[in-house]
mmCIF file of C-alpha atoms and ligand atoms in Angstrom:
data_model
loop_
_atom_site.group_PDB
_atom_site.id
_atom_site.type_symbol
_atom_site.label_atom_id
_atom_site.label_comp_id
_atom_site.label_asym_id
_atom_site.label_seq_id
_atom_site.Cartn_x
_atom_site.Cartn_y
_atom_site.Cartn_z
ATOM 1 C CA UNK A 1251 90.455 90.078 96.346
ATOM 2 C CA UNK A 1252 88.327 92.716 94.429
ATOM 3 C CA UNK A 1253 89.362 94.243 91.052
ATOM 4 C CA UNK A 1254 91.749 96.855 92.114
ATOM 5 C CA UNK A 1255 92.366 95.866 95.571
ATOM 6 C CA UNK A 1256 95.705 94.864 96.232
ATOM 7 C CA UNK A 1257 97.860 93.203 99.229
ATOM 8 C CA UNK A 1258 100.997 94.754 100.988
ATOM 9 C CA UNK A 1259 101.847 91.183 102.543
ATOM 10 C CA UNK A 1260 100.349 88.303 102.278
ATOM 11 C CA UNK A 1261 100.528 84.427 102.614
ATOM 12 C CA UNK A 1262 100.083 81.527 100.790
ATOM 13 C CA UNK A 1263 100.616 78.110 100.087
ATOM 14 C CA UNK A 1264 103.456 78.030 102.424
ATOM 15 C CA UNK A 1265 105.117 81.460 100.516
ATOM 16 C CA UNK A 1266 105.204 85.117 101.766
ATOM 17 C CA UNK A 1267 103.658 87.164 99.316
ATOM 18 C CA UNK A 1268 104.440 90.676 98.568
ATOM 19 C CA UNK A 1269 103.657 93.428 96.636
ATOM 20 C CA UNK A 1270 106.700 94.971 95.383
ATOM 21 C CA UNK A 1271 106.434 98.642 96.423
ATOM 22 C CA UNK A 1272 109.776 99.923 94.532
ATOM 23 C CA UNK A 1273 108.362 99.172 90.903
ATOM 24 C CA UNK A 1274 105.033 101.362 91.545
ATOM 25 C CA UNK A 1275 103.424 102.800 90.141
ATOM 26 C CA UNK A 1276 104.810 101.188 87.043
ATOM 27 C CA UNK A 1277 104.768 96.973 87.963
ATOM 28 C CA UNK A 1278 102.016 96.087 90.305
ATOM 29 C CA UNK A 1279 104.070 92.769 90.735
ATOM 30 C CA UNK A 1280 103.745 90.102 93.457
ATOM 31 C CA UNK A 1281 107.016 88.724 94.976
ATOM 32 C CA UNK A 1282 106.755 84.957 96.410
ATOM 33 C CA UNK A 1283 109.200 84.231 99.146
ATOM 34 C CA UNK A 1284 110.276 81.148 100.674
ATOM 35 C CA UNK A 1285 113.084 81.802 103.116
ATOM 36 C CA UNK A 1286 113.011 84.083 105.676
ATOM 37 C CA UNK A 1287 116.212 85.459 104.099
ATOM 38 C CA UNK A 1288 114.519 86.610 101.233
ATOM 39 C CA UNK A 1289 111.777 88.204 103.497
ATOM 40 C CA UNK A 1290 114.763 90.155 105.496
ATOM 41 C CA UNK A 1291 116.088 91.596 102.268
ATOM 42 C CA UNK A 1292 113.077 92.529 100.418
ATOM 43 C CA UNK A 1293 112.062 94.642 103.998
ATOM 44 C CA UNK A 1294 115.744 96.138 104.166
ATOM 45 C CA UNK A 1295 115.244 97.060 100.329
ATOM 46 C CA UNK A 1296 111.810 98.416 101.350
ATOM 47 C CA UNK A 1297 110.094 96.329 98.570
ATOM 48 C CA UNK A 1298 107.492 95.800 101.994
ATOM 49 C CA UNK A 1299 107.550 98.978 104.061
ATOM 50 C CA UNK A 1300 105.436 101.219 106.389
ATOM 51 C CA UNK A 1301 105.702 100.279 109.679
ATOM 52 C CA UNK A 1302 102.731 97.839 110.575
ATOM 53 C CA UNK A 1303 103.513 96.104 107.187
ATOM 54 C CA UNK A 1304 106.859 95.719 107.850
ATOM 55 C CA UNK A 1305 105.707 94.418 111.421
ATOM 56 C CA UNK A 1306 103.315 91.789 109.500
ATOM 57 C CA UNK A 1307 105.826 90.788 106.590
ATOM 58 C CA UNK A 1308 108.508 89.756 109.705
ATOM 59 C CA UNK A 1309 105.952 87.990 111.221
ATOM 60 C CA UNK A 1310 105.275 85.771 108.516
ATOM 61 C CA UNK A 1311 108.742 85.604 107.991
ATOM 62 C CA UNK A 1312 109.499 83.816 111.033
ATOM 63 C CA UNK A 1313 106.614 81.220 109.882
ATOM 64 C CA UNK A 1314 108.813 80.674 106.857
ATOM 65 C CA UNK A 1315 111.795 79.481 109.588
ATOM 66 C CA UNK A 1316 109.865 77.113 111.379
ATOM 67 C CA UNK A 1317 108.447 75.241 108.340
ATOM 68 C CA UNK A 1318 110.547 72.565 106.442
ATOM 69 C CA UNK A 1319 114.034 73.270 108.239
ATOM 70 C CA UNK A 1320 116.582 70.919 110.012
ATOM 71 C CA UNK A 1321 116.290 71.968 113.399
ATOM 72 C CA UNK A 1322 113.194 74.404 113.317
ATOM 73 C CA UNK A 1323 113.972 75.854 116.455
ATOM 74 C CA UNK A 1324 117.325 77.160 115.922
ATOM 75 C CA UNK A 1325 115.957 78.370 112.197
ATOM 76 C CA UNK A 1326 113.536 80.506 114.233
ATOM 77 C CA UNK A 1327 115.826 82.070 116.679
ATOM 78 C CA UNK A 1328 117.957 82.874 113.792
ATOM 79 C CA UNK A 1329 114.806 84.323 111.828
ATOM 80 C CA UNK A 1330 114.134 86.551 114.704
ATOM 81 C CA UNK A 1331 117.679 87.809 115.085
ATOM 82 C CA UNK A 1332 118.212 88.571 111.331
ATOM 83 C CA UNK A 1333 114.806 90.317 110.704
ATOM 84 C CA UNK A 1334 114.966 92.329 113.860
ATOM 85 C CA UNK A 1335 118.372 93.886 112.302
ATOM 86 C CA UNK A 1336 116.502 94.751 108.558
ATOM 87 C CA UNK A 1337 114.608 98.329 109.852
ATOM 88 C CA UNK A 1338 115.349 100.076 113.278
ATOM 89 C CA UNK A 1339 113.096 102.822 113.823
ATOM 90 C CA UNK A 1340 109.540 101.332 113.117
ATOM 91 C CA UNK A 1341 108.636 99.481 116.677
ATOM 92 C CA UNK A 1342 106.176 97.358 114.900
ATOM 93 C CA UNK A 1343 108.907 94.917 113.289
ATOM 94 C CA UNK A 1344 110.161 94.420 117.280
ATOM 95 C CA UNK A 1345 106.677 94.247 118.510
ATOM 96 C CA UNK A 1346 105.862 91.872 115.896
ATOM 97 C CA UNK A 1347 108.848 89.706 116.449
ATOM 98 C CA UNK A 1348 108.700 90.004 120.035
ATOM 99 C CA UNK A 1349 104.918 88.641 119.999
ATOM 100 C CA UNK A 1350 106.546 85.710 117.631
ATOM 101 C CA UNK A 1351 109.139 85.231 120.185
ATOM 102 C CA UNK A 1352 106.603 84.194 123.043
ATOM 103 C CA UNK A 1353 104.612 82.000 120.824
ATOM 104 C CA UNK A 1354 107.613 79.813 119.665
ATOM 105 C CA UNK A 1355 108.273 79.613 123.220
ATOM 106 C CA UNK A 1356 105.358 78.259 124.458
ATOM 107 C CA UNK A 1357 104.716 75.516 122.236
ATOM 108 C CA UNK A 1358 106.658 72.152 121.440
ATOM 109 C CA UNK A 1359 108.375 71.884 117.966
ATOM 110 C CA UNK A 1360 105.539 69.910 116.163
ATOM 111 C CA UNK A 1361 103.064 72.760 116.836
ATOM 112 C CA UNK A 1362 105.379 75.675 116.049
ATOM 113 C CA UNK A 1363 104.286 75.903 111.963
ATOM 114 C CA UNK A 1364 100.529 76.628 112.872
ATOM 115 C CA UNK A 1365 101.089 78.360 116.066
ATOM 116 C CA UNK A 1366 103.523 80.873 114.579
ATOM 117 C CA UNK A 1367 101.040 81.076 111.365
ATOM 118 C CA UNK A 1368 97.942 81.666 113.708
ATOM 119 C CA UNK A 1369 100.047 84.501 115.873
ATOM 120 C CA UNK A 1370 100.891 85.986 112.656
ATOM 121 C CA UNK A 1371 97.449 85.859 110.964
ATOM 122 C CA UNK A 1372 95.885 87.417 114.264
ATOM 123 C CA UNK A 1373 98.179 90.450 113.764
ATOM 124 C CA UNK A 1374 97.146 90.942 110.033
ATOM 125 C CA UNK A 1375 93.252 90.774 111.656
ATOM 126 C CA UNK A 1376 94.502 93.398 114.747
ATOM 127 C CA UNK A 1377 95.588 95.718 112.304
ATOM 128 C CA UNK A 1378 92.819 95.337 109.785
ATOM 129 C CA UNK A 1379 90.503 96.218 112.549
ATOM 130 C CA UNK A 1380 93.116 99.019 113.927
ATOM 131 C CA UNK A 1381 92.565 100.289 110.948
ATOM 132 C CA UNK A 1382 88.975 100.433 110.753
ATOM 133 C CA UNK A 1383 88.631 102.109 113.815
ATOM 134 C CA UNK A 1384 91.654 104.710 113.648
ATOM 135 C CA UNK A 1385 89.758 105.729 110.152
ATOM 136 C CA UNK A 1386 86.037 106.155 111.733
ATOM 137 C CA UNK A 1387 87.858 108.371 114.915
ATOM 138 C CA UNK A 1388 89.762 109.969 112.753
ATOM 139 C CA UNK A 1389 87.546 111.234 109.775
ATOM 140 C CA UNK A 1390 85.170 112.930 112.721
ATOM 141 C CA UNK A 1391 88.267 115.271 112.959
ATOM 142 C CA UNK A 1392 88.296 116.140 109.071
ATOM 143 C CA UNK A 1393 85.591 118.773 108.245
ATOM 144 C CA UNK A 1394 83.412 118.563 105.242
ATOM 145 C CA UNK A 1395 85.735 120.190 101.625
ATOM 146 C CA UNK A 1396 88.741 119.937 103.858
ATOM 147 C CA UNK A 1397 92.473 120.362 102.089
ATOM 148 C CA UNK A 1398 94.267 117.451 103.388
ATOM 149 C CA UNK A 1399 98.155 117.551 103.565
ATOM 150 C CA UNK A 1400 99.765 114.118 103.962
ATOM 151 C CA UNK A 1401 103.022 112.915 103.882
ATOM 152 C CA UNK A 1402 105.149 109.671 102.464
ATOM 153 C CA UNK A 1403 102.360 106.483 102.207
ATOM 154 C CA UNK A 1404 100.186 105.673 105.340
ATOM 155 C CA UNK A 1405 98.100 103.674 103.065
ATOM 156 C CA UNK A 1406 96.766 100.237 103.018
ATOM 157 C CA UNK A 1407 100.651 99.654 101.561
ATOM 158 C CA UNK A 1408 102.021 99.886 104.480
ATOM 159 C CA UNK A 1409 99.445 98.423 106.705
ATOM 160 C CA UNK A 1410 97.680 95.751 105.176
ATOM 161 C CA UNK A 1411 93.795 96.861 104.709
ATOM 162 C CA UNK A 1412 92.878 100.826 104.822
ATOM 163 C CA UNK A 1413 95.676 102.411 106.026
ATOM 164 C CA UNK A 1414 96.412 104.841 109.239
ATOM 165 C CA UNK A 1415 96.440 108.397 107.927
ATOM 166 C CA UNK A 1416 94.868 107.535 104.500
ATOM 167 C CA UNK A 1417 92.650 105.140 106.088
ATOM 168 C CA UNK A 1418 91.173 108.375 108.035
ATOM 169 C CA UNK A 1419 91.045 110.430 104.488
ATOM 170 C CA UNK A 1420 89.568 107.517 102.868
ATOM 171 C CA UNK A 1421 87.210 107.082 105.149
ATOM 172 C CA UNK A 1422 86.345 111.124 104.844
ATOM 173 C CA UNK A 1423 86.012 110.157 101.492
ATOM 174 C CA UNK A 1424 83.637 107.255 101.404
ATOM 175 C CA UNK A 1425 81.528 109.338 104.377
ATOM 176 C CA UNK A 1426 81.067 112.116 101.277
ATOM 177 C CA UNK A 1427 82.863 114.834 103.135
ATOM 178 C CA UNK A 1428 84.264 115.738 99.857
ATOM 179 C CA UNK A 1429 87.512 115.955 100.563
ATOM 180 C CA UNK A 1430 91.008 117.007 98.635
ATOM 181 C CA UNK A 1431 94.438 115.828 99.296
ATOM 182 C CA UNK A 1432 97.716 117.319 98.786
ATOM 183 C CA UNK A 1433 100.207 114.480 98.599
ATOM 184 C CA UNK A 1434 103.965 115.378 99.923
ATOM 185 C CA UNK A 1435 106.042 114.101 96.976
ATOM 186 C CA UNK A 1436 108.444 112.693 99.718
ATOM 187 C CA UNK A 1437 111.999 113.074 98.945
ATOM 188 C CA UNK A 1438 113.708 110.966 98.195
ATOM 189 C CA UNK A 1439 112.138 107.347 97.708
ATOM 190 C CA UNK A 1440 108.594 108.959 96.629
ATOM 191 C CA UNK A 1441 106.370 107.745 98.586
ATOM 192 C CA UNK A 1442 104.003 110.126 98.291
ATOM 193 C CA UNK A 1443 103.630 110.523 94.422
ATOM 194 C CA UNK A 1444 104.191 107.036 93.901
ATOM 195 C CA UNK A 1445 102.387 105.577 96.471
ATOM 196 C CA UNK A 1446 99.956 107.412 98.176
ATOM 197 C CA UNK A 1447 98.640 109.061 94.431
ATOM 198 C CA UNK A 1448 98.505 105.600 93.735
ATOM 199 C CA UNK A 1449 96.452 104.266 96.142
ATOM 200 C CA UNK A 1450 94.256 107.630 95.914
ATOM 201 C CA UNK A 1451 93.558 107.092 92.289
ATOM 202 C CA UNK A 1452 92.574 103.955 93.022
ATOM 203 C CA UNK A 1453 89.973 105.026 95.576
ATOM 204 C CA UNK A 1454 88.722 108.123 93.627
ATOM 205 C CA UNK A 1455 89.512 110.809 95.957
ATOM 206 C CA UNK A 1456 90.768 113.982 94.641
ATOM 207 C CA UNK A 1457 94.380 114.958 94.806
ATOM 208 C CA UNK A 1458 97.634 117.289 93.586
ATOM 209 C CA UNK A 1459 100.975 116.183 94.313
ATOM 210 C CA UNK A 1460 103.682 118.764 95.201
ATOM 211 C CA UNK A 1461 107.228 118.950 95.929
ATOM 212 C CA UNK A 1462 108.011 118.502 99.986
ATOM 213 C CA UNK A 1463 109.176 122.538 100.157
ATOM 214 C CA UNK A 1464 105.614 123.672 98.907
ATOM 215 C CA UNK A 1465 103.432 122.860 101.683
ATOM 216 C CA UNK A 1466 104.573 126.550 103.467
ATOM 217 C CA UNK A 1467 103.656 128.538 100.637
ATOM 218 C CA UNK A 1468 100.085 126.832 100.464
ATOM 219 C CA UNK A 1469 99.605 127.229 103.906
ATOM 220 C CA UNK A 1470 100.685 130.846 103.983
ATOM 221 C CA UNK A 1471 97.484 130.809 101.386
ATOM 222 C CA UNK A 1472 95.266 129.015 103.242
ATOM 223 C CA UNK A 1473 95.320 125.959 100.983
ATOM 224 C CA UNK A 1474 96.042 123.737 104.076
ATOM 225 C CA UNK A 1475 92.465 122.721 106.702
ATOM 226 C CA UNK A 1476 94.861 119.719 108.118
ATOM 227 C CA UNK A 1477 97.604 117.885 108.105
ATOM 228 C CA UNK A 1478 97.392 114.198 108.578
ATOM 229 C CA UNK A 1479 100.506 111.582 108.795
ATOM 230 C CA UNK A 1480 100.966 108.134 110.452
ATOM 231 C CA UNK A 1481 104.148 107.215 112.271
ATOM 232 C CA UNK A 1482 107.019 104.506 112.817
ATOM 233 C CA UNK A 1483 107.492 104.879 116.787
ATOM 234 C CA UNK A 1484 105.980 106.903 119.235
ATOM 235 C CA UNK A 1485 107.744 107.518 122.814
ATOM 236 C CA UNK A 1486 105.929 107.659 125.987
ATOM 237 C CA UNK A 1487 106.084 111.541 126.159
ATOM 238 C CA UNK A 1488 104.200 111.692 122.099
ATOM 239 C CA UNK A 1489 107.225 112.522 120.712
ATOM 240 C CA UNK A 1490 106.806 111.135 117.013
ATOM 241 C CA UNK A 1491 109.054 109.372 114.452
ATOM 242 C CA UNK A 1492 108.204 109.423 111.130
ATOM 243 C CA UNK A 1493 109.004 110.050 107.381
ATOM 244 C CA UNK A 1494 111.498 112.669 106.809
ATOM 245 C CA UNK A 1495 109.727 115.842 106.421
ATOM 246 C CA UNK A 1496 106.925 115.032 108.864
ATOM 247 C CA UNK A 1497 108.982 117.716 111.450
ATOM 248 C CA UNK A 1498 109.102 120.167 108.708
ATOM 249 C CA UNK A 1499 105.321 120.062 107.923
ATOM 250 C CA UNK A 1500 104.452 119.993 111.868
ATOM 251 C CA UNK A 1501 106.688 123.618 112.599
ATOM 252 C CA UNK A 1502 105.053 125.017 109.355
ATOM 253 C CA UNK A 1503 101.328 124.071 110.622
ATOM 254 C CA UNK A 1504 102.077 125.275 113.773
ATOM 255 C CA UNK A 1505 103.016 128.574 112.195
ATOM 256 C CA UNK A 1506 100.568 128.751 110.201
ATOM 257 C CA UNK A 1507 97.532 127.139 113.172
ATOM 258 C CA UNK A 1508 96.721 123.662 111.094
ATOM 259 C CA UNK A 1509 95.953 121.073 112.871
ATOM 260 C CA UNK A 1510 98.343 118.833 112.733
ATOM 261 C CA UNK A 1511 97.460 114.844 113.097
ATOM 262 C CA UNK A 1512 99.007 111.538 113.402
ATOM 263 C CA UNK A 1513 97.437 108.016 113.438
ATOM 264 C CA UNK A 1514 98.746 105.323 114.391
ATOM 265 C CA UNK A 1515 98.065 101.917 115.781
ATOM 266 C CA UNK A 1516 98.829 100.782 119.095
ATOM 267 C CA UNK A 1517 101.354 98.914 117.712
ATOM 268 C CA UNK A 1518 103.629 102.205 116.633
ATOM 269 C CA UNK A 1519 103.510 103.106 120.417
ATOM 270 C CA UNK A 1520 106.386 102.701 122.592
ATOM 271 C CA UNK A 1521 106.266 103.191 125.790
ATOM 272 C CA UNK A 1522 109.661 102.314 126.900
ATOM 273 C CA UNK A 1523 111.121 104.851 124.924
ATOM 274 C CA UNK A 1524 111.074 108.097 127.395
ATOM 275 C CA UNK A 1525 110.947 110.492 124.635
ATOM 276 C CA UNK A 1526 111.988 111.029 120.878
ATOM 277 C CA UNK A 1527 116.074 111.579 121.387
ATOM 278 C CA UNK A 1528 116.011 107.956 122.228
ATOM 279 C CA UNK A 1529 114.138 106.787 119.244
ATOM 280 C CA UNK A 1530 117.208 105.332 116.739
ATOM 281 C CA UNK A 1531 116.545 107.154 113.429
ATOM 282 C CA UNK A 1532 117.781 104.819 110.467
ATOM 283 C CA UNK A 1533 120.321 106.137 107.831
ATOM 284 C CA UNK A 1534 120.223 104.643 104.732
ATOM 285 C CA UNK A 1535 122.470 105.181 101.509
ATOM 286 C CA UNK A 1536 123.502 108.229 100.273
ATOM 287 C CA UNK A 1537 122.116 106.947 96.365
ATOM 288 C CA UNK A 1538 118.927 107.219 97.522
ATOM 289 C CA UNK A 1539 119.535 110.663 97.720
ATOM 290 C CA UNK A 1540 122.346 111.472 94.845
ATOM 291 C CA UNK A 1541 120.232 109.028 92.068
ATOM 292 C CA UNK A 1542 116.933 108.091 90.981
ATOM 293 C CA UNK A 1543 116.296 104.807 89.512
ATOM 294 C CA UNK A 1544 119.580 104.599 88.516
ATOM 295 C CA UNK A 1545 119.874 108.112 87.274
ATOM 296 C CA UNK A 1546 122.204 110.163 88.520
ATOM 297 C CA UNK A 1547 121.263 113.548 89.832
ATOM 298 C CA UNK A 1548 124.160 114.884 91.119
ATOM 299 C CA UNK A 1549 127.915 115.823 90.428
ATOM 300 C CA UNK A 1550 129.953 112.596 90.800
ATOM 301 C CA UNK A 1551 131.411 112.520 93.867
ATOM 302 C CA UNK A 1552 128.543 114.510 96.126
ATOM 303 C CA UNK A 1553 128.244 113.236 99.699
ATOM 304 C CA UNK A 1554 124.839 113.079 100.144
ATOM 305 C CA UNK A 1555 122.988 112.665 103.934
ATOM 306 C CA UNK A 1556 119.947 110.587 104.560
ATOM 307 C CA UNK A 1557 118.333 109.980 107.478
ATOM 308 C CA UNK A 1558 114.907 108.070 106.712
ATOM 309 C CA UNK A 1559 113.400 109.666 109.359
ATOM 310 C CA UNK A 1560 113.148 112.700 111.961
ATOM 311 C CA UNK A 1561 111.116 113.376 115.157
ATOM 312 C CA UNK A 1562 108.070 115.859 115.709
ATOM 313 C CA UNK A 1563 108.016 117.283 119.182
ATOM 314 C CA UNK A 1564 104.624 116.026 121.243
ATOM 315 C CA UNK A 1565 103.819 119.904 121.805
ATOM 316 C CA UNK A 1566 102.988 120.028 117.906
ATOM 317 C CA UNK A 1567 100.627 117.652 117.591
ATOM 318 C CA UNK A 1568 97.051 118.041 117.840
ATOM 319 C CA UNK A 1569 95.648 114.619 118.650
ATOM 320 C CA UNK A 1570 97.208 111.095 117.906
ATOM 321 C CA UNK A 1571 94.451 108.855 116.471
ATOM 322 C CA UNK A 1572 94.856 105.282 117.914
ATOM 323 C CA UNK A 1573 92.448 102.346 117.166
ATOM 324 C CA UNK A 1574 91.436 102.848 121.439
ATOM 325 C CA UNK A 1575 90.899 106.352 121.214
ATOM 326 C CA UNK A 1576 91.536 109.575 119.891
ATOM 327 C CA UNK A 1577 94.753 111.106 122.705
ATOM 328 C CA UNK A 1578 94.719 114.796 122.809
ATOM 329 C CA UNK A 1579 97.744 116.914 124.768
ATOM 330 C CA UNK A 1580 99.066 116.371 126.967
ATOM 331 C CA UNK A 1581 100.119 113.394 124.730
ATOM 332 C CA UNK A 1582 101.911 111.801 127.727
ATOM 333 C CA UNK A 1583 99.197 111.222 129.797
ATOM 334 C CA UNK A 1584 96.438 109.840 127.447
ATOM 335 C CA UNK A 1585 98.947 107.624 126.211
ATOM 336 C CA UNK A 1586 99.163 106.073 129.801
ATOM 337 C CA UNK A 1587 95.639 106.012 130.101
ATOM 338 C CA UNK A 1588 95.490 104.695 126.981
ATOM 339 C CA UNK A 1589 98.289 101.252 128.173
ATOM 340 C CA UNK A 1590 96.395 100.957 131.674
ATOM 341 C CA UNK A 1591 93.404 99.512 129.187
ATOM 342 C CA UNK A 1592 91.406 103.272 130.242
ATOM 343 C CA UNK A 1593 88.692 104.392 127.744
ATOM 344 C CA UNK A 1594 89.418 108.381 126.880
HETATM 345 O O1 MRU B 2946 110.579 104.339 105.096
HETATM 346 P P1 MRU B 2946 109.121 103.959 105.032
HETATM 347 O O2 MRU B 2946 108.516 104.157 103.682
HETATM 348 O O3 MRU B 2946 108.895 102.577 105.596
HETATM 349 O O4 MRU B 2946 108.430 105.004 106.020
HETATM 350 C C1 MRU B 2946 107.058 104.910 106.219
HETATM 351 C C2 MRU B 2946 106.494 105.991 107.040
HETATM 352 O O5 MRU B 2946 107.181 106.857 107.524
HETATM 353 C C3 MRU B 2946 105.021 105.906 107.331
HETATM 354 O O6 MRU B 2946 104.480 107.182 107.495
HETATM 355 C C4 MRU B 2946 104.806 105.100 108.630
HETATM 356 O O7 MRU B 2946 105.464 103.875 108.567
HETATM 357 C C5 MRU B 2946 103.373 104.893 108.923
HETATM 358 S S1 MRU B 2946 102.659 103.635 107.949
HETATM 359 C C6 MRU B 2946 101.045 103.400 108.397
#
């Protein structure tokens, strides 16, 4: 690896390796798993998140089941059933495990370490190249000086190379569009000042961070050319999960006429889901929301509500970036173009 570059996932001599996203920007510190076990927890405690990375860290997961166990087999089916129960709304992790699923079937016990490794590697190179491509399609839609808005971490953090959404500002970047992001601050995990400023900083690229209910105010000025964010499931129809606040930031650009963006592999799409109200939207605990590393913020005794996630509406979004193609409205259809293998 480079000076500076760093890994979401990764494996190695027979360990999953991962970068612990809940001490940054403090710790960049490396995790080294052995169990699949420790793999589920670490993506339930979102020390691995972002949806393709938690698709990639599950994947290498199940290798971890089928190597040195009793009855390898029975490890694996286990694997599959416990990981596929750590995140809900991010279709990757199924994908992922589903892809695992038909490997492990197909081959006999001996070959099921390297055939479950291979499957797995070939996802981190899909996505690495998903990547690539979402960034070149999508930095043709970011205009030279542009004010970028983006929201929680589509960075290489939660993919595994360039990212979705900051893979297409990064890109902008490197092209010399000279461009300037606002980060979301993204209530309430920070994502966005801890780990999207982080991975900007890193790269160079000019940013401010603000607090999620500023982003109508600067648009109201002006202050806003785009609005770019990646996503954790999309339904057949376009309808979008992502980040809480993404549904916020996609009625106040449509106010205010932003374009409003998401990219996201292949991978994120699901077209078995008709629409968004079918899309299960993880809750998580209400400390995320009352406390901040172990500081309380609120009166004891609050409730608190925290759903990790909400839905944009397909009718607000401009285009969805996809490593096959850049799918402009209606959503629905170039999304079934896109899964009959059709070039748009
Ligand atoms: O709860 P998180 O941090 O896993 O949520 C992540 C997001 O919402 C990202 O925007 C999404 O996974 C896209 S990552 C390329």
């Amino acid at each position: 690896m480079k000076e500076g570059a760093f890994r979401s996932v990764d494996f190695r001599n027979d360990r999953v390796v991962i970068l612990d996203q809940t001490r940054l920007p403090r710790e960049e510190t490396y995790l080294e798993f052995s169990t699949w076990q420790e793999v589920a927890r670490a993506i339930s405690e979102m020390k691995v998140r972002g949806a393709p990375a938690i698709g990639l860290a599950a994947a290498f997961g199940v290798v971890l089941a089928a190597k040195d166990t009793l009855d390898p087999r029975a490890e694996v089916r286990r694997a599959l059933e416990g990981l596929s129960r750590t995140r809900p709304t991010a279709v990757n992790l199924f994908r992922a495990l589903a892809r695992m699923e038909q490997v492990a079937l197909a081959v006999d016990e001996t070959s099921l370490y390297p055939a479950l490794l291979k499957e797995a590697w070939a996802m981190v190179q899909e996505q690495t190249e998903a990547d690539r491509r979402i960034g070149e399609l999508g930095a043709e839609l970011i205009p030279s000086g542009a004010k970028v808005l983006t929201h929680c971490n589509a960075g290489g953090l939660a993919t595994y190379a360039l990212g979705t959404a900051l893979g297409i500002i990064k890109t902008a970047h490197r092209q010399g569009k000279g461009v300037f992001v606002w980060v979301d601050e993204t209530r309430p995990l920070l994502q966005g000042a801890r780990l999207t400023a982080w991975e900007l900083q890193k790269e160079g690229i000019p940013y401010a961070i603000i607090c999620d209910g500023m982003a109508g105010h600067l648009m109201s000025r002006r202050e806003v050319d785009a609005v770019v964010v990646g996503a954790d499931r999309i339904a057949a129809n376009g309808d979008t999960a992502n980040k809480i606040g993404t549904y916020t930031l996609a009625v106040l650009a449509d106010r205010h006429r932003v374009p409003f963006y998401v990219a996201a592999p292949l991978s994120t799409m699901d077209p078995a889901t008709g629409s968004g109200e079918h899309i299960p939207i993880e809750e998580r605990e209400p400390s995320e929301v009352l406390s901040f590393m172990g500081v309380e913020m609120a009166p004891a005794g609050s409730q608190a509500f925290n759903p990790a996630f909400d839905v944009t509406p397909a009718e607000l979004i401009a285009a969805i970036v996809t490593e096959a193609g850049v799918i402009r409205p209606p959503l629905d259809k170039g999304i079934e173009q896109i899964f009959k293998g059709e070039v748009i």
